[in-house]
GROMACS .gro file of C-alpha atoms in nm:
model
  308
    1MET     CA    1   1.949   0.200  -1.508
    2ALA     CA    2   1.861   0.206  -1.134
    3HIS     CA    3   1.791   0.598  -1.067
    4SER     CA    4   1.877   0.791  -0.736
    5GLY     CA    5   1.682   0.779  -0.453
    6THR     CA    6   1.456   0.589  -0.666
    7PRO     CA    7   1.321   0.275  -0.503
    8SER     CA    8   1.540   0.066  -0.759
    9GLY     CA    9   1.796   0.241  -0.652
   10GLY     CA   10   1.812   0.213  -0.260
   11ASN     CA   11   1.628   0.272   0.057
   12GLU     CA   12   1.337   0.439  -0.070
   13LEU     CA   13   1.146   0.363   0.172
   14GLY     CA   14   1.382   0.437   0.430
   15GLU     CA   15   1.507   0.784   0.328
   16PHE     CA   16   1.145   0.871   0.249
   17LEU     CA   17   0.999   0.816   0.606
   18ARG     CA   18   1.338   0.972   0.765
   19SER     CA   19   1.279   1.260   0.566
   20ARG     CA   20   0.917   1.304   0.623
   21ARG     CA   21   1.012   1.261   1.014
   22ALA     CA   22   1.292   1.472   1.025
   23ALA     CA   23   1.047   1.733   0.862
   24LEU     CA   24   0.798   1.732   1.117
   25ASP     CA   25   0.763   1.997   1.396
   26PRO     CA   26   0.714   1.832   1.759
   27GLN     CA   27   0.532   2.048   1.880
   28ARG     CA   28   0.296   2.021   1.636
   29ALA     CA   29   0.240   1.656   1.646
   30GLY     CA   30   0.185   1.696   2.048
   31PHE     CA   31   0.561   1.719   2.244
   32PRO     CA   32   0.640   2.079   2.377
   33ASP     CA   33   1.004   2.113   2.430
   34ASP     CA   34   1.087   1.898   2.744
   35GLY     CA   35   1.460   2.087   2.759
   36ARG     CA   36   1.680   1.802   2.615
   37LEU     CA   37   1.904   1.844   2.288
   38ARG     CA   38   1.802   1.823   1.996
   39ARG     CA   39   2.024   1.629   1.809
   40VAL     CA   40   1.900   1.632   1.496
   41PRO     CA   41   1.545   1.855   1.345
   42GLY     CA   42   1.170   1.648   1.386
   43LEU     CA   43   1.084   1.405   1.568
   44ARG     CA   44   1.279   1.155   1.771
   45ARG     CA   45   1.262   0.781   1.665
   46GLU     CA   46   1.100   0.718   1.981
   47GLU     CA   47   0.830   0.975   1.906
   48LEU     CA   48   0.724   0.876   1.613
   49ALA     CA   49   0.686   0.492   1.711
   50GLN     CA   50   0.461   0.660   2.047
   51ILE     CA   51   0.245   0.861   1.771
   52ALA     CA   52   0.263   0.544   1.529
   53HIS     CA   53   0.149   0.260   1.832
   54VAL     CA   54   0.537   0.034   1.715
   55SER     CA   55   0.817  -0.047   1.842
   56VAL     CA   56   1.157   0.154   1.838
   57ASP     CA   57   1.337  -0.128   1.698
   58TYR     CA   58   1.075  -0.142   1.399
   59VAL     CA   59   1.139   0.196   1.300
   60VAL     CA   60   1.463   0.151   1.298
   61ARG     CA   61   1.423  -0.121   1.059
   62LEU     CA   62   1.230   0.015   0.851
   63GLU     CA   63   1.403   0.349   0.799
   64GLN     CA   64   1.749   0.090   0.746
   65GLY     CA   65   1.540  -0.110   0.464
   66ARG     CA   66   1.564  -0.415   0.701
   67THR     CA   67   1.177  -0.471   0.635
   68ARG     CA   68   0.925  -0.480   0.381
   69ARG     CA   69   0.672  -0.671   0.466
   70ILE     CA   70   0.455  -0.389   0.619
   71SER     CA   71   0.106  -0.431   0.716
   72ARG     CA   72  -0.201  -0.142   0.546
   73PRO     CA   73  -0.260  -0.116   0.899
   74VAL     CA   74   0.067  -0.006   1.020
   75LEU     CA   75   0.189   0.265   0.671
   76ASP     CA   76  -0.155   0.384   0.774
   77ALA     CA   77  -0.056   0.444   1.131
   78LEU     CA   78   0.280   0.564   0.987
   79ALA     CA   79   0.136   0.788   0.748
   80ASP     CA   80  -0.115   0.976   1.057
   81ALA     CA   81   0.224   1.031   1.248
   82LEU     CA   82   0.380   1.170   1.040
   83GLN     CA   83   0.121   1.373   0.860
   84LEU     CA   84   0.161   1.305   0.550
   85ALA     CA   85  -0.103   1.509   0.279
   86ALA     CA   86  -0.259   1.296   0.023
   87ASP     CA   87   0.001   1.276  -0.170
   88GLU     CA   88   0.279   1.208   0.062
   89ARG     CA   89  -0.004   0.921   0.199
   90GLU     CA   90  -0.006   0.808  -0.189
   91TYR     CA   91   0.400   0.775  -0.178
   92LEU     CA   92   0.434   0.614   0.101
   93PHE     CA   93   0.203   0.299  -0.034
   94THR     CA   94   0.359   0.333  -0.344
   95VAL     CA   95   0.663   0.214  -0.263
   96ALA     CA   96   0.626   0.043   0.050
   97ASP     CA   97   0.458  -0.187  -0.170
   98VAL     CA   98   0.739  -0.167  -0.500
   99ALA     CA   99   0.806  -0.530  -0.633
  100PRO     CA  100   1.128  -0.639  -0.683
  101ALA     CA  101   1.282  -0.457  -0.958
  102ALA     CA  102   1.270  -0.644  -1.287
  103PRO     CA  103   1.524  -0.581  -1.555
  104ALA     CA  104   1.429  -0.273  -1.709
  105ARG     CA  105   1.309  -0.296  -2.109
  106ARG     CA  106   1.328   0.075  -2.312
  107ALA     CA  107   1.041   0.136  -2.376
  108ALA     CA  108   0.898   0.295  -2.713
  109ARG     CA  109   0.813   0.680  -2.708
  110PRO     CA  110   0.434   0.666  -2.685
  111THR     CA  111   0.224   0.873  -2.932
  112THR     CA  112  -0.051   1.034  -2.902
  113ALA     CA  113  -0.424   0.989  -3.002
  114PRO     CA  114  -0.521   1.119  -3.299
  115ARG     CA  115  -0.860   1.261  -3.162
  116LEU     CA  116  -0.661   1.400  -2.923
  117ARG     CA  117  -0.387   1.599  -3.165
  118GLN     CA  118  -0.696   1.710  -3.343
  119LEU     CA  119  -0.894   1.854  -2.990
  120LEU     CA  120  -0.581   2.050  -2.990
  121ASP     CA  121  -0.602   2.230  -3.331
  122THR     CA  122  -0.968   2.377  -3.246
  123MET     CA  123  -0.829   2.507  -2.899
  124HIS     CA  124  -0.747   2.896  -3.070
  125ASP     CA  125  -0.780   3.102  -2.709
  126VAL     CA  126  -0.555   2.850  -2.518
  127PRO     CA  127  -0.262   2.763  -2.529
  128VAL     CA  128  -0.247   2.347  -2.447
  129LEU     CA  129   0.050   2.039  -2.389
  130VAL     CA  130  -0.070   1.641  -2.365
  131LEU     CA  131   0.259   1.598  -2.074
  132HIS     CA  132   0.363   1.201  -2.073
  133ARG     CA  133   0.480   1.083  -1.709
  134GLY     CA  134   0.756   1.275  -1.612
  135MET     CA  135   0.696   1.542  -1.793
  136ASP     CA  136   0.682   1.428  -2.162
  137VAL     CA  137   0.604   1.698  -2.395
  138LEU     CA  138   0.464   1.486  -2.673
  139ALA     CA  139   0.219   1.722  -2.831
  140TRP     CA  140   0.125   2.082  -2.838
  141ASN     CA  141  -0.041   2.382  -3.013
  142ARG     CA  142   0.042   2.692  -3.141
  143GLY     CA  143  -0.051   2.892  -2.782
  144ALA     CA  144   0.176   2.676  -2.610
  145ALA     CA  145   0.484   2.724  -2.864
  146ALA     CA  146   0.426   3.050  -2.800
  147LEU     CA  147   0.400   3.142  -2.457
  148LEU     CA  148   0.651   2.842  -2.360
  149THR     CA  149   0.889   2.767  -2.663
  150ASP     CA  150   0.920   2.601  -2.982
  151PHE     CA  151   0.889   2.215  -2.880
  152GLY     CA  152   0.941   2.144  -3.221
  153ALA     CA  153   1.293   2.302  -3.287
  154LEU     CA  154   1.379   2.054  -2.995
  155PRO     CA  155   1.549   1.705  -3.048
  156GLU     CA  156   1.302   1.500  -2.895
  157ALA     CA  157   1.538   1.376  -2.573
  158GLU     CA  158   1.496   1.735  -2.464
  159ARG     CA  159   1.084   1.796  -2.488
  160ASN     CA  160   1.073   1.747  -2.101
  161LEU     CA  161   0.916   2.038  -1.879
  162ILE     CA  162   1.080   1.934  -1.645
  163ARG     CA  163   1.447   1.891  -1.838
  164LEU     CA  164   1.401   2.242  -1.969
  165THR     CA  165   1.280   2.421  -1.629
  166PHE     CA  166   1.635   2.317  -1.518
  167LEU     CA  167   1.878   2.290  -1.784
  168ASP     CA  168   1.759   2.523  -2.062
  169ASP     CA  169   1.803   2.965  -1.949
  170ALA     CA  170   1.565   3.105  -2.162
  171PHE     CA  171   1.293   2.833  -2.048
  172ARG     CA  172   1.447   2.949  -1.639
  173ALA     CA  173   1.353   3.304  -1.753
  174LEU     CA  174   1.031   3.229  -1.774
  175TYR     CA  175   0.933   3.203  -1.419
  176ALA     CA  176   0.898   3.496  -1.214
  177ASP     CA  177   0.970   3.249  -0.957
  178TRP     CA  178   1.180   2.999  -1.054
  179PRO     CA  179   1.223   2.839  -0.749
  180ARG     CA  180   0.912   2.775  -0.645
  181ALA     CA  181   0.809   2.634  -0.989
  182ALA     CA  182   1.210   2.467  -0.995
  183ARG     CA  183   1.083   2.281  -0.628
  184GLU     CA  184   0.690   2.187  -0.770
  185CYS     CA  185   0.838   2.044  -1.058
  186VAL     CA  186   1.102   1.749  -0.872
  187ALA     CA  187   0.836   1.702  -0.622
  188VAL     CA  188   0.595   1.576  -0.932
  189LEU     CA  189   0.880   1.407  -1.109
  190ARG     CA  190   0.996   1.242  -0.730
  191MET     CA  191   0.629   1.085  -0.728
  192GLU     CA  192   0.617   0.919  -1.057
  193ALA     CA  193   0.963   0.782  -0.970
  194GLY     CA  194   0.755   0.609  -0.700
  195ARG     CA  195   0.506   0.515  -0.906
  196THR     CA  196   0.746   0.362  -1.186
  197PRO     CA  197   1.101   0.309  -1.032
  198ASP     CA  198   1.165   0.115  -1.291
  199ASP     CA  199   1.159   0.324  -1.606
  200PRO     CA  200   1.425   0.436  -1.773
  201ALA     CA  201   1.364   0.740  -1.942
  202LEU     CA  202   1.272   0.877  -1.554
  203GLY     CA  203   1.574   0.718  -1.414
  204ALA     CA  204   1.752   0.875  -1.675
  205LEU     CA  205   1.623   1.230  -1.663
  206VAL     CA  206   1.700   1.243  -1.238
  207ASP     CA  207   2.008   1.089  -1.376
  208GLU     CA  208   2.122   1.376  -1.559
  209LEU     CA  209   1.994   1.610  -1.303
  210ASN     CA  210   2.127   1.544  -1.018
  211LEU     CA  211   2.467   1.546  -1.249
  212ARG     CA  212   2.439   1.879  -1.421
  213ASP     CA  213   2.199   2.098  -1.118
  214THR     CA  214   2.286   2.128  -0.744
  215ASP     CA  215   1.988   2.304  -0.680
  216PHE     CA  216   1.770   1.983  -0.819
  217ARG     CA  217   2.037   1.775  -0.625
  218THR     CA  218   1.904   1.910  -0.315
  219TRP     CA  219   1.555   1.950  -0.355
  220TRP     CA  220   1.571   1.558  -0.427
  221ALA     CA  221   1.735   1.439  -0.124
  222SER     CA  222   1.397   1.678   0.111
  223HIS     CA  223   1.177   1.309  -0.088
  224GLN     CA  224   0.905   1.626  -0.130
  225VAL     CA  225   0.604   1.449  -0.335
  226ARG     CA  226   0.309   1.602  -0.490
  227GLY     CA  227   0.040   1.439  -0.777
  228PRO     CA  228  -0.031   1.709  -1.080
  229ARG     CA  229  -0.280   1.965  -0.943
  230GLN     CA  230  -0.418   2.310  -1.049
  231LEU     CA  231  -0.140   2.586  -0.966
  232THR     CA  232  -0.113   3.011  -1.123
  233LYS     CA  233   0.259   3.021  -1.196
  234THR     CA  234   0.318   3.400  -1.324
  235TYR     CA  235   0.523   3.414  -1.596
  236ARG     CA  236   0.740   3.727  -1.753
  237HIS     CA  237   0.700   3.668  -2.175
  238PRO     CA  238   0.979   3.841  -2.352
  239VAL     CA  239   0.672   3.965  -2.603
  240VAL     CA  240   0.398   4.071  -2.329
  241GLY     CA  241   0.558   4.084  -2.069
  242THR     CA  242   0.413   3.976  -1.674
  243LEU     CA  243   0.118   3.662  -1.745
  244VAL     CA  244  -0.055   3.539  -1.455
  245LEU     CA  245  -0.236   3.226  -1.581
  246ASP     CA  246  -0.380   2.924  -1.402
  247VAL     CA  247  -0.219   2.554  -1.536
  248GLN     CA  248  -0.461   2.347  -1.468
  249SER     CA  249  -0.422   1.965  -1.570
  250PHE     CA  250  -0.718   1.693  -1.677
  251SER     CA  251  -0.654   1.334  -1.757
  252VAL     CA  252  -0.732   1.112  -2.083
  253ASP     CA  253  -0.954   0.873  -2.051
  254THR     CA  254  -0.732   0.640  -2.353
  255HIS     CA  255  -0.410   0.705  -2.207
  256PRO     CA  256  -0.426   0.689  -1.838
  257ASP     CA  257   0.005   0.803  -1.859
  258GLN     CA  258  -0.121   1.085  -1.994
  259LEU     CA  259  -0.218   1.475  -1.925
  260LEU     CA  260  -0.414   1.749  -2.134
  261VAL     CA  261  -0.249   2.056  -1.961
  262ALA     CA  262  -0.444   2.397  -2.014
  263TYR     CA  263  -0.281   2.771  -1.941
  264THR     CA  264  -0.642   3.022  -1.927
  265ALA     CA  265  -0.556   3.370  -1.760
  266GLU     CA  266  -0.899   3.540  -1.508
  267PRO     CA  267  -1.138   3.653  -1.750
  268ASP     CA  268  -1.106   4.051  -1.771
  269SER     CA  269  -0.726   4.059  -1.614
  270PRO     CA  270  -0.446   4.209  -1.773
  271SER     CA  271  -0.292   3.827  -1.823
  272GLN     CA  272  -0.601   3.763  -2.086
  273GLU     CA  273  -0.543   4.069  -2.304
  274ALA     CA  274  -0.182   3.974  -2.266
  275LEU     CA  275  -0.236   3.633  -2.345
  276ARG     CA  276  -0.479   3.760  -2.621
  277PHE     CA  277  -0.204   3.966  -2.781
  278LEU     CA  278   0.067   3.691  -2.822
  279LEU     CA  279  -0.186   3.414  -2.925
  280GLN     CA  280  -0.287   3.665  -3.251
  281TRP     CA  281   0.112   3.695  -3.236
  282SER     CA  282   0.170   3.375  -3.274
  283ALA     CA  283  -0.117   3.341  -3.546
  284ALA     CA  284   0.049   3.645  -3.808
  285ARG     CA  285   0.373   3.524  -3.743
  286ALA     CA  286   0.331   3.117  -3.797
  287PRO     CA  287  -0.001   3.117  -4.061
  288GLY     CA  288  -0.151   2.792  -4.173
  289ASP     CA  289   0.085   2.522  -3.976
  290GLU     CA  290  -0.088   2.485  -3.647
  291HIS     CA  291  -0.175   2.125  -3.753
  292ASP     CA  292   0.245   2.054  -3.733
  293GLY     CA  293   0.246   2.258  -3.402
  294ALA     CA  294  -0.033   2.030  -3.223
  295THR     CA  295   0.136   1.711  -3.388
  296GLY     CA  296   0.499   1.809  -3.266
  297ARG     CA  297   0.655   1.849  -3.631
  298GLY     CA  298   0.641   2.247  -3.681
  299GLY     CA  299   0.512   2.564  -3.550
  300PRO     CA  300   0.689   2.871  -3.450
  301ARG     CA  301   1.094   2.831  -3.448
  302ARG     CA  302   1.251   2.799  -3.117
  303GLY     CA  303   1.400   3.219  -3.050
  304SER     CA  304   1.138   3.342  -3.260
  305SER     CA  305   0.834   3.208  -3.057
  306GLY     CA  306   0.821   3.404  -2.802
  307GLY     CA  307   0.954   3.116  -2.538
  308SER     CA  308   1.297   3.164  -2.601
   0.00000   0.00000   0.00000
């Protein structure tokens, strides 16, 4: 199923160019206030054309989806003119090079390598997840269940960090700054949707969130994109209170579409003490089941894990 706002569902290239043009401050782009009334925010089409050294008609055709064959130098010129960040530039090239959509087949849910699960089991002092593209949770250890939620108590289709961030009230309440965290989720999802426009699971997720959450619908339409990176997030945990944690993502060489995500606190900080207490508390409540927690078959129940 084609998902709204992605290359297979419409003119993603044109929509992205328009959104970035509207977001760019004309003065930052070198156009001082000339006294002319601007009917829309950002750069005018003729201004973008001037900076990128293309015709205004060409910009119009790009934004209207009437030109799909674009050379790499022109894409570079547009990216430079729009002052795109690295993630945005990558996304521009991705959606410009999208091949015609092939009939989508529902792929089997990916699995996590046994050795990777074993690694999660040995990381007693760090909450760790394995994520598939679009933030599907494939595996977790006991610490991650205690910090976030008992993923094992959720239906497999609902084990997705973005879905939980928007549609699960208890998960949403974990974030001290929910709007910031939610917007980051949307930007990551938009980036992944550009890379894999015909993924039916991603399409279903976007469609569901567009339908059920007005904030998601608004932020999705803004076309902000970014790839995985280190973040610092503040959580309000019902068991241990405030936790300020670094969230770091690591690629899995044997499975390029998977990420290992670790949650750590600054050494000798109150958050490190709180995290240590949470992990000890979780271990005391669920002795002997850590292996099942990492493989996704068990762990603390939802509601007793501290994540809800």
